[in-house]
Amino acid sequence: MDRAKLRGLILGVILALVCFALPLDGLTVQGRKALALTVMTVVFWAFQVSHSGYVAGLYLVLLIILKVAKPTVVLAPLATSSTFLIMGAYLLAASVRSSALGERIAYFMLRFVSSYRSLIIVIYLLTFVLSLIIPHAWPRALLIMSVMLVVIDTAQIGVQDARQIGFAVFASSVPISLIFLTGASITNPLAVQYAQVDLGWIGWLKVMGIPSMVASVLTCILFLLLFKQHEKLSINKQAIQEKYEQLGPLSGKEKRILIWLVIAILSWATDSLHKIDIGWITFLITVLMSFPVIGEVLEARHWKEIPLHMILFITAATAIGKVGAETGMNAYIAHLVLPTHVPTNIFALAAVVTTFTMIVHLLLGSVLSVMGVAIPALLAFVSELSINPLVIVLWAYTVIGSHYILPFHHMNVLVGVGEGNGLYSQKETIRLGIPLIAVVYFITVVIQTLWWKTLGLIA
């Protein structure tokens, strides 16, 4: 038996019992139940007591059995378009992976690489381009990494430089995923849900596009400053050209995928005109991609690409906020851990939100669980201010979605750790993550605040 898991199990249960037993002033019995189950669940996730999906399932069922909230509240996220966006995103990514479209784009862009620096820059540009057609960060990064392994092999790149190139692939996916609403099809729409506002694809690009692009450029510059090349790099362009030619002309299947991808992007970009949520649009497109004549891309086996555990995880993370609001838990946490005085200066408020969110993120790690705990508490904290909730949510989400120190702080980074994946280790993530703190503060406190004042989002 894993001792760490056992310790996490015991700690989670003890903390849950303590939270429920203590006479917490200002918190009802239902609120104490919600707090106890939330603390236990977060501890279980942090210690990986069981698979995240099973822990999420336990939390959801206990909320209902113990009558903390009604099933319609607990399971409300399942009935939203975000659930169907997640399913559609995974199916869309599966369709691209079933073809050679991604490789074609990657090998084409590698023609412009002549040095280590240009290779790193192309990795960031390639991640940006693919974020338009593959609405999930992990498949994008793994696809790019498969091409980089060819570059590493043909150019006979040394171990140290190979690790840095691999890390660049997964590190680039972190800030770039925040540029488009569909760049991180799980967490970006979830952030909008927390704000309870209507924000379409273009709306997200307008609000988050510029700050996220600045964050991506700064991260790339920081990466190049910290990770210098160790050996002379000589790209074997002949080998890359041969790989590109081996793909042959576009197949009929690839042409159909390309047409559907164009339709998807146009549908996302015009959602403010047709008024159809991108979740329904994305799922509809992937369903049609399975039909004869017009599709014949997706098959029955591709349903396996949709992770049920992730849907349960997201439902649980969202339920933390919804149940917390209904039982008074969110307001209690905000009163307990946040300053009693809410700053009226917008820059000071941005700094408080950034600091609080970063501390919670460093302690808990999981992006989704931190969103479930930090964002509802912050919304309760600023409830007396006449400020757009989207501002608070996106400040907090930018911190959660763009920063890490250890690999477990961000799944985009975690999936690439190891020789069989992105080749890098925890050492590289710490080296970039610590100075990245300054970049995060600069983006939230300065860039986002000034940009949103320009847009009129902040009065």
Short mmCIF file of C-alpha atoms in Angstrom, two decimals:
data_model
loop_
_atom_site.label_atom_id
_atom_site.label_comp_id
_atom_site.label_asym_id
_atom_site.label_seq_id
_atom_site.Cartn_x
_atom_site.Cartn_y
_atom_site.Cartn_z
CA MET A 1 0.00 0.00 0.00
CA ASP A 2 1.19 3.50 -0.87
CA ARG A 3 1.89 5.23 2.46
CA ALA A 4 1.38 8.71 1.00
CA LYS A 5 -2.11 7.73 -0.16
CA LEU A 6 -2.89 6.22 3.24
CA ARG A 7 -1.73 9.41 5.00
CA GLY A 8 -3.87 11.47 2.64
CA LEU A 9 -6.89 9.27 3.32
CA ILE A 10 -6.51 9.55 7.10
CA LEU A 11 -5.79 13.30 6.97
CA GLY A 12 -8.78 13.97 4.72
CA VAL A 13 -11.21 12.07 6.94
CA ILE A 14 -9.86 13.67 10.15
CA LEU A 15 -10.06 17.20 8.70
CA ALA A 16 -13.59 16.54 7.47
CA LEU A 17 -14.70 15.40 10.94
CA VAL A 18 -13.01 18.40 12.57
CA CYS A 19 -14.63 20.87 10.15
CA PHE A 20 -18.06 19.40 10.84
CA ALA A 21 -17.64 19.08 14.62
CA LEU A 22 -16.25 22.55 15.30
CA PRO A 23 -18.85 25.21 16.22
CA LEU A 24 -17.91 27.58 13.41
CA ASP A 25 -19.63 30.90 14.06
CA GLY A 26 -21.53 32.19 11.08
CA LEU A 27 -21.69 28.83 9.29
CA THR A 28 -24.85 26.71 9.26
CA VAL A 29 -24.94 22.92 9.59
CA GLN A 30 -25.28 22.64 5.81
CA GLY A 31 -22.32 24.98 5.43
CA ARG A 32 -20.22 22.84 7.79
CA LYS A 33 -21.15 19.73 5.81
CA ALA A 34 -20.14 21.46 2.58
CA LEU A 35 -16.86 22.65 4.11
CA ALA A 36 -16.07 19.20 5.54
CA LEU A 37 -16.67 17.42 2.23
CA THR A 38 -14.80 20.09 0.26
CA VAL A 39 -11.71 19.92 2.50
CA MET A 40 -11.74 16.12 2.40
CA THR A 41 -12.08 16.07 -1.39
CA VAL A 42 -9.30 18.60 -1.97
CA VAL A 43 -6.97 16.65 0.36
CA PHE A 44 -7.81 13.43 -1.48
CA TRP A 45 -7.01 15.12 -4.80
CA ALA A 46 -3.78 16.63 -3.48
CA PHE A 47 -2.53 13.30 -2.08
CA GLN A 48 -3.90 11.34 -5.05
CA VAL A 49 -5.64 8.99 -2.62
CA SER A 50 -7.56 7.58 -5.57
CA HIS A 51 -8.04 8.48 -9.21
CA SER A 52 -9.41 12.03 -9.55
CA GLY A 53 -12.59 10.76 -11.18
CA TYR A 54 -13.39 8.40 -8.30
CA VAL A 55 -12.73 11.13 -5.73
CA ALA A 56 -14.98 13.49 -7.69
CA GLY A 57 -17.69 10.83 -7.81
CA LEU A 58 -17.44 10.31 -4.05
CA TYR A 59 -17.81 14.05 -3.42
CA LEU A 60 -20.84 14.41 -5.69
CA VAL A 61 -22.67 11.40 -4.26
CA LEU A 62 -21.99 12.41 -0.64
CA LEU A 63 -23.34 15.90 -1.30
CA ILE A 64 -26.60 14.33 -2.45
CA ILE A 65 -26.83 11.52 0.14
CA LEU A 66 -26.10 13.88 3.04
CA LYS A 67 -28.59 16.38 1.58
CA VAL A 68 -26.08 19.20 1.51
CA ALA A 69 -27.71 20.40 -1.70
CA LYS A 70 -30.29 19.16 -4.16
CA PRO A 71 -29.16 16.94 -7.07
CA THR A 72 -30.27 19.67 -9.47
CA VAL A 73 -27.66 21.96 -7.90
CA VAL A 74 -24.90 19.39 -7.44
CA LEU A 75 -25.17 17.97 -10.96
CA ALA A 76 -26.13 21.22 -12.71
CA PRO A 77 -22.80 21.47 -14.63
CA LEU A 78 -23.58 18.23 -16.48
CA ALA A 79 -26.53 19.88 -18.19
CA THR A 80 -24.52 22.85 -19.52
CA SER A 81 -23.01 23.32 -22.96
CA SER A 82 -19.53 23.12 -21.43
CA THR A 83 -19.91 19.36 -20.99
CA PHE A 84 -20.68 18.99 -24.68
CA LEU A 85 -17.84 21.34 -25.59
CA ILE A 86 -15.44 19.04 -23.73
CA MET A 87 -16.78 15.98 -25.55
CA GLY A 88 -16.64 17.79 -28.88
CA ALA A 89 -13.12 19.06 -28.23
CA TYR A 90 -11.79 15.57 -27.51
CA LEU A 91 -13.51 14.18 -30.61
CA LEU A 92 -12.19 17.05 -32.73
CA ALA A 93 -8.67 16.43 -31.43
CA ALA A 94 -9.10 12.73 -32.21
CA SER A 95 -10.08 13.55 -35.79
CA VAL A 96 -6.94 15.65 -36.31
CA ARG A 97 -4.75 12.96 -34.74
CA SER A 98 -6.27 10.35 -37.06
CA SER A 99 -4.85 12.31 -39.99
CA ALA A 100 -1.49 13.88 -40.80
CA LEU A 101 -2.72 17.49 -40.81
CA GLY A 102 -0.86 18.43 -37.65
CA GLU A 103 2.38 16.89 -38.88
CA ARG A 104 2.05 18.68 -42.22
CA ILE A 105 1.79 22.06 -40.49
CA ALA A 106 4.68 21.24 -38.15
CA TYR A 107 7.06 20.03 -40.87
CA PHE A 108 6.17 23.03 -43.04
CA MET A 109 7.04 25.50 -40.27
CA LEU A 110 10.30 23.69 -39.51
CA ARG A 111 11.55 24.82 -42.92
CA PHE A 112 12.16 28.23 -41.35
CA VAL A 113 14.31 26.90 -38.49
CA SER A 114 18.02 27.61 -38.69
CA SER A 115 19.15 27.80 -35.05
CA TYR A 116 18.27 26.81 -31.48
CA ARG A 117 16.60 30.17 -30.88
CA SER A 118 14.50 30.00 -34.04
CA LEU A 119 13.49 26.43 -33.14
CA ILE A 120 12.15 27.57 -29.74
CA ILE A 121 10.30 30.47 -31.38
CA VAL A 122 8.80 28.14 -34.02
CA ILE A 123 7.60 25.83 -31.22
CA TYR A 124 5.68 28.75 -29.69
CA LEU A 125 4.29 29.81 -33.10
CA LEU A 126 3.32 26.23 -33.93
CA THR A 127 1.54 25.89 -30.59
CA PHE A 128 -0.37 29.09 -31.38
CA VAL A 129 -1.43 27.89 -34.85
CA LEU A 130 -2.49 24.45 -33.65
CA SER A 131 -4.46 25.97 -30.76
CA LEU A 132 -6.94 27.10 -33.41
CA ILE A 133 -7.62 23.63 -34.80
CA ILE A 134 -6.98 21.33 -31.81
CA PRO A 135 -9.04 22.60 -28.86
CA HIS A 136 -7.08 20.73 -26.22
CA ALA A 137 -3.55 21.44 -24.99
CA TRP A 138 -2.32 17.88 -24.37
CA PRO A 139 -2.95 16.46 -27.87
CA ARG A 140 -1.39 19.62 -29.35
CA ALA A 141 1.75 19.32 -27.25
CA LEU A 142 2.11 15.57 -27.81
CA LEU A 143 1.72 16.03 -31.56
CA ILE A 144 4.37 18.78 -31.65
CA MET A 145 6.63 16.67 -29.44
CA SER A 146 6.41 13.75 -31.88
CA VAL A 147 7.76 16.05 -34.60
CA MET A 148 10.45 17.48 -32.29
CA LEU A 149 11.66 13.95 -31.58
CA VAL A 150 12.33 13.61 -35.32
CA VAL A 151 14.28 16.89 -35.24
CA ILE A 152 16.24 15.78 -32.16
CA ASP A 153 17.07 12.44 -33.76
CA THR A 154 18.05 13.71 -37.23
CA ALA A 155 20.07 16.66 -35.88
CA GLN A 156 21.70 14.43 -33.23
CA ILE A 157 20.91 16.96 -30.52
CA GLY A 158 22.52 16.35 -27.12
CA VAL A 159 20.60 15.25 -24.03
CA GLN A 160 20.55 18.66 -22.30
CA ASP A 161 19.35 20.58 -25.36
CA ALA A 162 16.82 17.83 -26.13
CA ARG A 163 15.32 18.24 -22.65
CA GLN A 164 15.07 21.99 -23.14
CA ILE A 165 13.38 21.59 -26.52
CA GLY A 166 10.92 19.12 -25.03
CA PHE A 167 10.19 21.47 -22.14
CA ALA A 168 9.64 24.35 -24.58
CA VAL A 169 6.88 22.33 -26.26
CA PHE A 170 4.90 21.84 -23.05
CA ALA A 171 5.80 25.19 -21.43
CA SER A 172 4.53 27.05 -24.51
CA SER A 173 1.14 25.35 -24.21
CA VAL A 174 0.49 27.01 -20.84
CA PRO A 175 0.11 30.74 -21.73
CA ILE A 176 -0.91 30.15 -25.35
CA SER A 177 -3.88 28.03 -24.24
CA LEU A 178 -5.40 31.19 -22.75
CA ILE A 179 -5.47 33.18 -26.01
CA PHE A 180 -8.54 31.53 -27.56
CA LEU A 181 -11.64 30.35 -25.68
CA THR A 182 -11.18 26.95 -27.32
CA GLY A 183 -7.44 26.92 -26.60
CA ALA A 184 -8.17 25.11 -23.32
CA SER A 185 -11.63 23.74 -23.99
CA ILE A 186 -12.09 22.47 -20.43
CA THR A 187 -10.96 25.30 -18.17
CA ASN A 188 -11.49 28.43 -20.29
CA PRO A 189 -15.28 27.97 -20.64
CA LEU A 190 -15.43 26.89 -16.99
CA ALA A 191 -13.92 30.23 -15.96
CA VAL A 192 -16.66 32.04 -17.89
CA GLN A 193 -19.25 29.90 -16.09
CA TYR A 194 -17.94 31.06 -12.71
CA ALA A 195 -18.44 34.68 -13.77
CA GLN A 196 -22.01 33.91 -14.90
CA VAL A 197 -21.74 36.17 -17.92
CA ASP A 198 -22.19 35.64 -21.65
CA LEU A 199 -18.77 35.72 -23.29
CA GLY A 200 -18.39 34.16 -26.71
CA TRP A 201 -15.31 33.20 -28.71
CA ILE A 202 -14.67 36.71 -30.01
CA GLY A 203 -15.51 38.19 -26.61
CA TRP A 204 -12.89 35.98 -24.96
CA LEU A 205 -10.33 36.88 -27.62
CA LYS A 206 -11.06 40.57 -27.08
CA VAL A 207 -10.68 40.36 -23.30
CA MET A 208 -7.97 37.71 -22.91
CA GLY A 209 -6.23 37.66 -26.29
CA ILE A 210 -3.82 40.58 -25.87
CA PRO A 211 -2.81 39.84 -22.24
CA SER A 212 -2.28 36.15 -23.06
CA MET A 213 -0.22 37.00 -26.13
CA VAL A 214 1.96 39.28 -23.99
CA ALA A 215 2.30 36.48 -21.43
CA SER A 216 3.29 34.05 -24.20
CA VAL A 217 5.94 36.40 -25.60
CA LEU A 218 7.37 37.12 -22.13
CA THR A 219 7.43 33.40 -21.30
CA CYS A 220 9.27 32.69 -24.56
CA ILE A 221 11.83 35.45 -23.85
CA LEU A 222 12.29 34.21 -20.28
CA PHE A 223 12.75 30.67 -21.59
CA LEU A 224 15.46 31.76 -24.05
CA LEU A 225 17.26 33.69 -21.29
CA LEU A 226 17.20 30.77 -18.85
CA PHE A 227 17.76 27.84 -21.19
CA LYS A 228 20.77 28.50 -23.38
CA GLN A 229 21.90 25.94 -25.94
CA HIS A 230 24.80 23.73 -24.88
CA GLU A 231 25.92 22.48 -28.28
CA LYS A 232 25.89 23.82 -31.81
CA LEU A 233 22.59 23.00 -33.48
CA SER A 234 22.55 21.86 -37.09
CA ILE A 235 19.03 21.17 -38.36
CA ASN A 236 18.88 18.40 -40.97
CA LYS A 237 16.44 20.11 -43.32
CA GLN A 238 16.84 17.37 -45.90
CA ALA A 239 15.53 14.78 -43.44
CA ILE A 240 12.65 17.07 -42.47
CA GLN A 241 11.78 17.63 -46.15
CA GLU A 242 11.80 13.87 -46.73
CA LYS A 243 9.45 13.36 -43.78
CA TYR A 244 7.15 16.01 -45.23
CA GLU A 245 7.19 14.41 -48.68
CA GLN A 246 6.49 10.98 -47.20
CA LEU A 247 3.11 12.28 -46.08
CA GLY A 248 2.15 12.59 -49.74
CA PRO A 249 -0.71 14.73 -51.08
CA LEU A 250 -3.76 15.56 -48.97
CA SER A 251 -6.06 12.55 -48.74
CA GLY A 252 -9.83 12.79 -49.13
CA LYS A 253 -10.21 12.26 -45.40
CA GLU A 254 -7.77 15.08 -44.61
CA LYS A 255 -9.61 17.42 -46.98
CA ARG A 256 -12.90 16.67 -45.22
CA ILE A 257 -11.29 17.26 -41.81
CA LEU A 258 -9.84 20.55 -43.05
CA ILE A 259 -13.25 21.69 -44.30
CA TRP A 260 -14.90 20.84 -40.97
CA LEU A 261 -12.13 22.62 -39.06
CA VAL A 262 -12.68 25.76 -41.12
CA ILE A 263 -16.42 25.50 -40.44
CA ALA A 264 -15.70 25.08 -36.72
CA ILE A 265 -13.40 28.11 -36.54
CA LEU A 266 -15.85 30.28 -38.50
CA SER A 267 -18.70 29.13 -36.25
CA TRP A 268 -16.70 29.95 -33.12
CA ALA A 269 -15.70 33.36 -34.47
CA THR A 270 -19.28 34.31 -35.41
CA ASP A 271 -21.06 33.07 -32.28
CA SER A 272 -22.06 36.65 -31.46
CA LEU A 273 -24.00 36.71 -34.75
CA HIS A 274 -25.72 33.31 -34.80
CA LYS A 275 -26.15 33.28 -30.98
CA ILE A 276 -25.51 29.52 -30.74
CA ASP A 277 -23.24 28.51 -27.86
CA ILE A 278 -19.87 27.15 -29.03
CA GLY A 279 -20.43 24.02 -26.94
CA TRP A 280 -23.44 22.97 -29.02
CA ILE A 281 -21.73 24.02 -32.25
CA THR A 282 -18.57 22.03 -31.51
CA PHE A 283 -20.46 18.89 -30.54
CA LEU A 284 -22.75 19.18 -33.58
CA ILE A 285 -19.76 19.45 -35.91
CA THR A 286 -18.04 16.38 -34.44
CA VAL A 287 -21.28 14.38 -34.71
CA LEU A 288 -21.61 15.32 -38.39
CA MET A 289 -17.98 14.29 -38.96
CA SER A 290 -19.12 10.69 -38.42
CA PHE A 291 -21.82 10.72 -41.11
CA PRO A 292 -21.43 9.19 -44.59
CA VAL A 293 -20.33 11.35 -47.52
CA ILE A 294 -19.96 14.59 -45.52
CA GLY A 295 -17.78 13.08 -42.80
CA GLU A 296 -16.55 9.51 -42.51
CA VAL A 297 -13.83 10.75 -40.17
CA LEU A 298 -14.97 9.78 -36.68
CA GLU A 299 -15.85 6.18 -35.85
CA ALA A 300 -17.43 4.36 -32.91
CA ARG A 301 -13.99 3.72 -31.41
CA HIS A 302 -13.40 7.45 -31.03
CA TRP A 303 -15.95 7.64 -28.19
CA LYS A 304 -13.19 6.15 -26.06
CA GLU A 305 -11.30 9.42 -26.47
CA ILE A 306 -13.78 11.20 -24.17
CA PRO A 307 -12.57 10.89 -20.54
CA LEU A 308 -15.59 10.33 -18.31
CA HIS A 309 -13.42 10.90 -15.25
CA MET A 310 -12.56 14.39 -16.48
CA ILE A 311 -16.23 15.28 -16.89
CA LEU A 312 -16.89 14.08 -13.32
CA PHE A 313 -13.84 16.00 -12.10
CA ILE A 314 -15.08 19.22 -13.71
CA THR A 315 -18.59 18.66 -12.36
CA ALA A 316 -17.19 18.24 -8.84
CA ALA A 317 -14.90 21.28 -9.13
CA THR A 318 -17.83 23.39 -10.31
CA ALA A 319 -20.14 21.96 -7.64
CA ILE A 320 -17.72 23.17 -4.94
CA GLY A 321 -18.50 26.74 -5.95
CA LYS A 322 -22.23 26.26 -6.52
CA VAL A 323 -22.84 24.35 -3.28
CA GLY A 324 -20.52 26.72 -1.41
CA ALA A 325 -22.57 29.70 -2.54
CA GLU A 326 -25.86 28.06 -1.57
CA THR A 327 -24.68 26.95 1.89
CA GLY A 328 -22.70 30.08 2.78
CA MET A 329 -19.36 28.26 2.69
CA ASN A 330 -17.83 30.60 0.10
CA ALA A 331 -18.60 33.72 2.13
CA TYR A 332 -17.25 32.06 5.27
CA ILE A 333 -13.94 31.08 3.62
CA ALA A 334 -13.58 34.60 2.19
CA HIS A 335 -14.16 36.14 5.64
CA LEU A 336 -11.74 33.68 7.26
CA VAL A 337 -8.69 33.86 4.97
CA LEU A 338 -8.98 37.09 2.99
CA PRO A 339 -8.35 40.63 4.33
CA THR A 340 -11.25 42.22 6.19
CA HIS A 341 -10.83 45.36 4.11
CA VAL A 342 -11.42 45.12 0.36
CA PRO A 343 -8.99 47.42 -1.51
CA THR A 344 -10.74 50.11 -3.53
CA ASN A 345 -7.63 50.80 -5.62
CA ILE A 346 -7.97 48.53 -8.65
CA PHE A 347 -4.25 47.74 -8.87
CA ALA A 348 -4.10 46.83 -5.16
CA LEU A 349 -7.16 44.63 -5.62
CA ALA A 350 -5.50 42.88 -8.56
CA ALA A 351 -2.43 42.24 -6.39
CA VAL A 352 -4.55 40.80 -3.56
CA VAL A 353 -6.44 38.50 -5.94
CA THR A 354 -3.19 37.39 -7.57
CA THR A 355 -1.43 36.71 -4.26
CA PHE A 356 -4.33 34.80 -2.70
CA THR A 357 -4.88 32.68 -5.81
CA MET A 358 -1.20 31.91 -6.21
CA ILE A 359 -0.88 30.75 -2.59
CA VAL A 360 -3.91 28.47 -2.93
CA HIS A 361 -2.58 27.17 -6.25
CA LEU A 362 0.86 26.40 -4.84
CA LEU A 363 -0.75 24.52 -1.93
CA LEU A 364 -3.38 22.54 -3.83
CA GLY A 365 -1.83 22.22 -7.26
CA SER A 366 -4.79 21.07 -9.35
CA VAL A 367 -6.10 23.80 -11.65
CA LEU A 368 -9.71 22.64 -11.38
CA SER A 369 -9.74 22.19 -7.62
CA VAL A 370 -8.12 25.62 -7.12
CA MET A 371 -10.75 27.17 -9.38
CA GLY A 372 -13.43 25.51 -7.28
CA VAL A 373 -12.02 26.86 -4.01
CA ALA A 374 -10.39 30.21 -4.83
CA ILE A 375 -12.75 31.79 -7.35
CA PRO A 376 -16.01 31.45 -5.34
CA ALA A 377 -14.22 32.77 -2.22
CA LEU A 378 -12.90 35.78 -4.16
CA LEU A 379 -16.33 36.53 -5.62
CA ALA A 380 -17.77 36.51 -2.11
CA PHE A 381 -14.88 38.73 -0.95
CA VAL A 382 -15.66 41.49 -3.50
CA SER A 383 -19.45 41.10 -3.39
CA GLU A 384 -19.86 44.59 -1.91
CA LEU A 385 -17.90 46.23 -4.72
CA SER A 386 -19.54 47.31 -7.96
CA ILE A 387 -17.03 45.44 -10.10
CA ASN A 388 -17.71 43.10 -13.00
CA PRO A 389 -17.30 39.52 -11.66
CA LEU A 390 -15.57 38.60 -14.92
CA VAL A 391 -12.61 40.78 -13.87
CA ILE A 392 -12.12 38.90 -10.59
CA VAL A 393 -12.59 35.51 -12.23
CA LEU A 394 -10.13 36.18 -15.06
CA TRP A 395 -7.49 37.64 -12.74
CA ALA A 396 -7.67 34.50 -10.63
CA TYR A 397 -7.91 32.18 -13.62
CA THR A 398 -4.89 33.78 -15.28
CA VAL A 399 -2.84 32.99 -12.18
CA ILE A 400 -4.12 29.42 -12.02
CA GLY A 401 -3.88 28.81 -15.75
CA SER A 402 -0.50 30.37 -16.48
CA HIS A 403 1.70 29.56 -13.50
CA TYR A 404 3.44 26.56 -11.99
CA ILE A 405 6.59 25.72 -10.09
CA LEU A 406 6.32 21.96 -9.71
CA PRO A 407 4.91 19.81 -12.55
CA PHE A 408 1.75 18.90 -10.60
CA HIS A 409 0.77 22.58 -10.52
CA HIS A 410 -0.27 22.38 -14.18
CA MET A 411 -1.39 19.33 -16.16
CA ASN A 412 -0.01 20.81 -19.40
CA VAL A 413 3.44 20.55 -17.84
CA LEU A 414 2.88 17.34 -15.90
CA VAL A 415 1.96 15.25 -18.97
CA GLY A 416 5.33 16.01 -20.55
CA VAL A 417 7.58 14.98 -17.67
CA GLY A 418 9.78 11.95 -18.27
CA GLU A 419 11.92 10.28 -20.89
CA GLY A 420 8.95 8.80 -22.72
CA ASN A 421 7.18 12.14 -23.05
CA GLY A 422 8.80 15.59 -23.15
CA LEU A 423 12.20 14.39 -21.87
CA TYR A 424 12.43 17.03 -19.12
CA SER A 425 12.21 16.76 -15.33
CA GLN A 426 11.06 18.75 -12.30
CA LYS A 427 14.37 20.61 -12.40
CA GLU A 428 13.40 22.49 -15.57
CA THR A 429 9.92 23.40 -14.33
CA ILE A 430 11.29 24.90 -11.10
CA ARG A 431 13.92 26.84 -13.01
CA LEU A 432 11.28 28.52 -15.19
CA GLY A 433 8.45 28.57 -12.65
CA ILE A 434 10.10 30.71 -9.98
CA PRO A 435 10.90 33.74 -12.20
CA LEU A 436 7.56 33.18 -13.95
CA ILE A 437 5.92 34.52 -10.77
CA ALA A 438 7.04 38.03 -11.77
CA VAL A 439 5.53 37.58 -15.24
CA VAL A 440 2.19 36.51 -13.75
CA TYR A 441 2.04 39.58 -11.46
CA PHE A 442 2.96 41.86 -14.37
CA ILE A 443 0.21 40.37 -16.55
CA THR A 444 -2.59 40.51 -13.96
CA VAL A 445 -1.75 43.72 -12.09
CA VAL A 446 -0.49 45.78 -15.03
CA ILE A 447 -1.37 44.42 -18.48
CA GLN A 448 -4.83 43.00 -17.78
CA THR A 449 -5.88 45.86 -15.52
CA LEU A 450 -4.85 48.54 -18.02
CA TRP A 451 -6.25 46.62 -21.00
CA TRP A 452 -9.60 46.04 -19.31
CA LYS A 453 -9.80 49.70 -18.29
CA THR A 454 -9.28 50.53 -21.97
CA LEU A 455 -12.10 48.15 -22.94
CA GLY A 456 -14.39 49.59 -20.28
CA LEU A 457 -14.58 46.29 -18.40
CA ILE A 458 -13.17 48.14 -15.38
CA ALA A 459 -14.74 51.50 -14.59
#
